[in-house]
Amino acid sequence: MIFLIELSNHIAGRLLIPQPTQHVVPPHSTTAFYAYLSADLSHTGQGQIIKFDVVKTNAGNGYHPFSGTFIAPETGYYAFSWTSRIKHYGSTGEDHALELVINRDVYGSIYMKSLTGEDGQATGLAIAHVNQGDDVYIQTHHHDPGSGDIRSDVYGRSSFAGWRLY
């Protein structure tokens, strides 16, 4: 009988010991998008926003395919990636430059040139702090319209993607 009393006192004593405070971390909302062109773009001109019309991922609903613009649903550091292919037409070669634009400021750019009768491709990656409501998009170079088509087909997609790092 004495053994049971000691055991119950031992258990009761353990229950009275305060437990350490646990910090509850709220679940992180996910913001990520990936979209590509459904077909080649011809005669793009300079400073034209590229509207990547096939949306495969749009967590957070920040990417708007009708305008080609990502509107940040929350402030944070983001990674942005954009890839473009160029369609080669003739012996003189073709070239294009695409720019990553954040609130009308060019933040990054890629350039591709094809001289050999082959198609060309380039990819850019940038990390940027973006505030909630900021606009992010891809446009053709603001001074040079380039030549040739921006290509997107089953052999390779011209695309735009972004995701919130933290």
mmCIF file of C-alpha atoms in Angstrom:
data_model
loop_
_atom_site.group_PDB
_atom_site.id
_atom_site.type_symbol
_atom_site.label_atom_id
_atom_site.label_comp_id
_atom_site.label_asym_id
_atom_site.label_seq_id
_atom_site.Cartn_x
_atom_site.Cartn_y
_atom_site.Cartn_z
ATOM 1 C CA MET A 1 0.000 0.000 0.000
ATOM 2 C CA ILE A 2 2.783 2.376 0.783
ATOM 3 C CA PHE A 3 4.191 1.736 -2.673
ATOM 4 C CA LEU A 4 0.979 2.926 -4.335
ATOM 5 C CA ILE A 5 0.941 6.158 -2.338
ATOM 6 C CA GLU A 6 4.532 6.903 -3.275
ATOM 7 C CA LEU A 7 3.796 6.178 -6.927
ATOM 8 C CA SER A 8 0.728 8.410 -6.951
ATOM 9 C CA ASN A 9 2.698 11.208 -5.242
ATOM 10 C CA HIS A 10 5.442 10.803 -7.841
ATOM 11 C CA ILE A 11 2.968 10.994 -10.726
ATOM 12 C CA ALA A 12 1.134 13.919 -9.169
ATOM 13 C CA GLY A 13 4.430 15.736 -8.698
ATOM 14 C CA ARG A 14 5.298 15.288 -12.341
ATOM 15 C CA LEU A 15 1.977 16.703 -13.424
ATOM 16 C CA LEU A 16 2.534 19.857 -11.389
ATOM 17 C CA ILE A 17 5.836 20.670 -13.068
ATOM 18 C CA PRO A 18 5.194 23.516 -15.521
ATOM 19 C CA GLN A 19 5.778 22.613 -19.135
ATOM 20 C CA PRO A 20 8.011 24.881 -21.264
ATOM 21 C CA THR A 21 6.144 27.386 -23.424
ATOM 22 C CA GLN A 22 5.912 26.336 -27.038
ATOM 23 C CA HIS A 23 5.829 29.064 -29.668
ATOM 24 C CA VAL A 24 3.195 28.391 -32.254
ATOM 25 C CA VAL A 25 4.432 29.375 -35.687
ATOM 26 C CA PRO A 26 1.561 30.373 -37.952
ATOM 27 C CA PRO A 27 1.476 28.402 -41.185
ATOM 28 C CA HIS A 28 3.356 30.167 -43.978
ATOM 29 C CA SER A 29 1.140 31.152 -46.840
ATOM 30 C CA THR A 30 2.492 29.886 -50.121
ATOM 31 C CA THR A 31 3.042 32.218 -53.042
ATOM 32 C CA ALA A 32 4.333 30.637 -56.239
ATOM 33 C CA PHE A 33 3.478 30.788 -59.920
ATOM 34 C CA TYR A 34 4.579 29.254 -63.201
ATOM 35 C CA ALA A 35 3.208 30.158 -66.631
ATOM 36 C CA TYR A 36 4.338 29.749 -70.228
ATOM 37 C CA LEU A 37 3.419 30.875 -73.731
ATOM 38 C CA SER A 38 1.021 28.594 -75.575
ATOM 39 C CA ALA A 39 2.465 29.607 -78.977
ATOM 40 C CA ASP A 40 5.162 31.689 -80.655
ATOM 41 C CA LEU A 41 4.943 35.496 -80.433
ATOM 42 C CA SER A 42 5.645 37.485 -83.615
ATOM 43 C CA HIS A 43 6.415 41.164 -84.087
ATOM 44 C CA THR A 44 6.576 41.946 -80.390
ATOM 45 C CA GLY A 45 7.981 45.491 -80.585
ATOM 46 C CA GLN A 46 9.897 47.212 -77.823
ATOM 47 C CA GLY A 47 8.719 47.422 -74.219
ATOM 48 C CA GLN A 48 5.829 44.988 -74.742
ATOM 49 C CA ILE A 49 4.690 42.999 -71.710
ATOM 50 C CA ILE A 50 4.754 39.278 -72.451
ATOM 51 C CA LYS A 51 1.480 37.611 -71.462
ATOM 52 C CA PHE A 52 2.339 34.047 -70.468
ATOM 53 C CA ASP A 53 -1.108 32.584 -71.032
ATOM 54 C CA VAL A 54 -0.860 28.963 -69.835
ATOM 55 C CA VAL A 55 -0.845 29.016 -66.033
ATOM 56 C CA LYS A 56 0.278 25.760 -64.438
ATOM 57 C CA THR A 57 0.779 26.988 -60.858
ATOM 58 C CA ASN A 58 -0.697 30.056 -59.175
ATOM 59 C CA ALA A 59 -0.581 29.560 -55.401
ATOM 60 C CA GLY A 60 -1.664 32.830 -53.845
ATOM 61 C CA ASN A 61 -3.356 33.958 -57.104
ATOM 62 C CA GLY A 62 -0.735 36.628 -57.741
ATOM 63 C CA TYR A 63 -0.140 35.958 -61.439
ATOM 64 C CA HIS A 64 -2.627 37.489 -63.907
ATOM 65 C CA PRO A 65 -2.343 35.898 -67.381
ATOM 66 C CA PHE A 66 -4.518 38.493 -69.153
ATOM 67 C CA SER A 67 -2.062 41.268 -68.259
ATOM 68 C CA GLY A 68 1.090 39.122 -67.888
ATOM 69 C CA THR A 69 1.676 40.712 -64.481
ATOM 70 C CA PHE A 70 2.424 39.204 -61.090
ATOM 71 C CA ILE A 71 0.984 41.362 -58.293
ATOM 72 C CA ALA A 72 2.633 40.395 -55.017
ATOM 73 C CA PRO A 73 0.011 39.228 -52.516
ATOM 74 C CA GLU A 74 2.456 39.707 -49.623
ATOM 75 C CA THR A 75 5.728 41.468 -48.879
ATOM 76 C CA GLY A 76 8.909 39.409 -48.899
ATOM 77 C CA TYR A 77 11.924 38.181 -50.808
ATOM 78 C CA TYR A 78 11.034 36.476 -54.078
ATOM 79 C CA ALA A 79 12.894 34.487 -56.703
ATOM 80 C CA PHE A 80 11.905 35.131 -60.319
ATOM 81 C CA SER A 81 12.923 33.070 -63.329
ATOM 82 C CA TRP A 82 12.189 33.721 -66.989
ATOM 83 C CA THR A 83 13.162 31.728 -70.052
ATOM 84 C CA SER A 84 12.813 32.646 -73.690
ATOM 85 C CA ARG A 85 13.536 30.894 -76.948
ATOM 86 C CA ILE A 86 14.196 32.680 -80.213
ATOM 87 C CA LYS A 87 13.080 31.411 -83.587
ATOM 88 C CA HIS A 88 15.738 31.674 -86.280
ATOM 89 C CA TYR A 89 14.619 32.723 -89.766
ATOM 90 C CA GLY A 90 17.485 33.571 -92.039
ATOM 91 C CA SER A 91 21.236 33.649 -92.481
ATOM 92 C CA THR A 92 21.623 37.055 -90.798
ATOM 93 C CA GLY A 93 20.560 35.773 -87.377
ATOM 94 C CA GLU A 94 17.942 36.913 -84.929
ATOM 95 C CA ASP A 95 18.166 38.392 -81.439
ATOM 96 C CA HIS A 96 15.960 39.338 -78.494
ATOM 97 C CA ALA A 97 16.357 40.771 -75.017
ATOM 98 C CA LEU A 98 13.736 40.323 -72.315
ATOM 99 C CA GLU A 99 13.633 42.310 -69.103
ATOM 100 C CA LEU A 100 12.317 41.565 -65.624
ATOM 101 C CA VAL A 101 10.488 44.705 -64.503
ATOM 102 C CA ILE A 102 9.406 45.560 -60.964
ATOM 103 C CA ASN A 103 7.196 48.646 -60.675
ATOM 104 C CA ARG A 104 8.401 50.005 -64.043
ATOM 105 C CA ASP A 105 12.095 49.600 -63.102
ATOM 106 C CA VAL A 106 14.197 47.099 -65.049
ATOM 107 C CA TYR A 107 15.557 44.679 -62.465
ATOM 108 C CA GLY A 108 17.184 42.050 -64.698
ATOM 109 C CA SER A 109 17.567 41.055 -68.341
ATOM 110 C CA ILE A 110 18.504 38.218 -70.656
ATOM 111 C CA TYR A 111 19.772 38.344 -74.208
ATOM 112 C CA MET A 112 19.765 35.649 -76.862
ATOM 113 C CA LYS A 113 21.122 35.598 -80.383
ATOM 114 C CA SER A 114 20.956 32.946 -83.061
ATOM 115 C CA LEU A 115 23.421 32.992 -85.965
ATOM 116 C CA THR A 116 23.749 29.385 -87.028
ATOM 117 C CA GLY A 117 20.289 28.540 -88.289
ATOM 118 C CA GLU A 118 19.477 27.053 -84.888
ATOM 119 C CA ASP A 119 17.030 28.366 -82.337
ATOM 120 C CA GLY A 120 18.482 30.091 -79.254
ATOM 121 C CA GLN A 121 17.444 30.130 -75.620
ATOM 122 C CA ALA A 122 18.311 32.105 -72.481
ATOM 123 C CA THR A 123 17.177 32.021 -68.847
ATOM 124 C CA GLY A 124 17.379 34.696 -66.173
ATOM 125 C CA LEU A 125 17.093 34.376 -62.396
ATOM 126 C CA ALA A 126 16.786 37.239 -59.927
ATOM 127 C CA ILE A 127 16.107 37.595 -56.212
ATOM 128 C CA ALA A 128 14.238 40.739 -55.191
ATOM 129 C CA HIS A 129 12.481 42.245 -52.198
ATOM 130 C CA VAL A 130 8.909 42.959 -53.303
ATOM 131 C CA ASN A 131 6.219 44.762 -51.349
ATOM 132 C CA GLN A 132 2.592 43.699 -51.269
ATOM 133 C CA GLY A 133 0.859 45.099 -54.353
ATOM 134 C CA ASP A 134 4.053 45.577 -56.401
ATOM 135 C CA ASP A 135 3.858 44.693 -60.112
ATOM 136 C CA VAL A 136 6.370 42.268 -61.632
ATOM 137 C CA TYR A 137 6.406 41.333 -65.311
ATOM 138 C CA ILE A 138 8.553 40.395 -68.294
ATOM 139 C CA GLN A 139 8.812 42.753 -71.251
ATOM 140 C CA THR A 140 10.749 42.979 -74.480
ATOM 141 C CA HIS A 141 13.727 45.318 -74.273
ATOM 142 C CA HIS A 142 12.576 48.903 -73.717
ATOM 143 C CA HIS A 143 14.871 50.318 -76.497
ATOM 144 C CA ASP A 144 15.338 47.438 -78.932
ATOM 145 C CA PRO A 145 12.418 45.397 -80.305
ATOM 146 C CA GLY A 146 14.724 42.565 -81.410
ATOM 147 C CA SER A 147 14.068 40.369 -84.414
ATOM 148 C CA GLY A 148 12.568 36.958 -85.002
ATOM 149 C CA ASP A 149 9.806 35.348 -82.970
ATOM 150 C CA ILE A 150 9.777 34.428 -79.316
ATOM 151 C CA ARG A 151 9.339 30.697 -79.575
ATOM 152 C CA SER A 152 7.313 28.377 -77.353
ATOM 153 C CA ASP A 153 6.349 24.845 -78.320
ATOM 154 C CA VAL A 154 6.550 21.236 -77.158
ATOM 155 C CA TYR A 155 10.357 21.282 -77.549
ATOM 156 C CA GLY A 156 10.801 24.165 -75.113
ATOM 157 C CA ARG A 157 8.584 26.759 -73.470
ATOM 158 C CA SER A 158 9.169 30.458 -73.013
ATOM 159 C CA SER A 159 8.095 30.880 -69.406
ATOM 160 C CA PHE A 160 7.887 33.064 -66.307
ATOM 161 C CA ALA A 161 7.943 31.804 -62.709
ATOM 162 C CA GLY A 162 8.246 33.231 -59.240
ATOM 163 C CA TRP A 163 8.046 32.110 -55.630
ATOM 164 C CA ARG A 164 8.276 33.743 -52.218
ATOM 165 C CA LEU A 165 11.380 32.739 -50.306
ATOM 166 C CA TYR A 166 10.406 34.345 -46.989
#
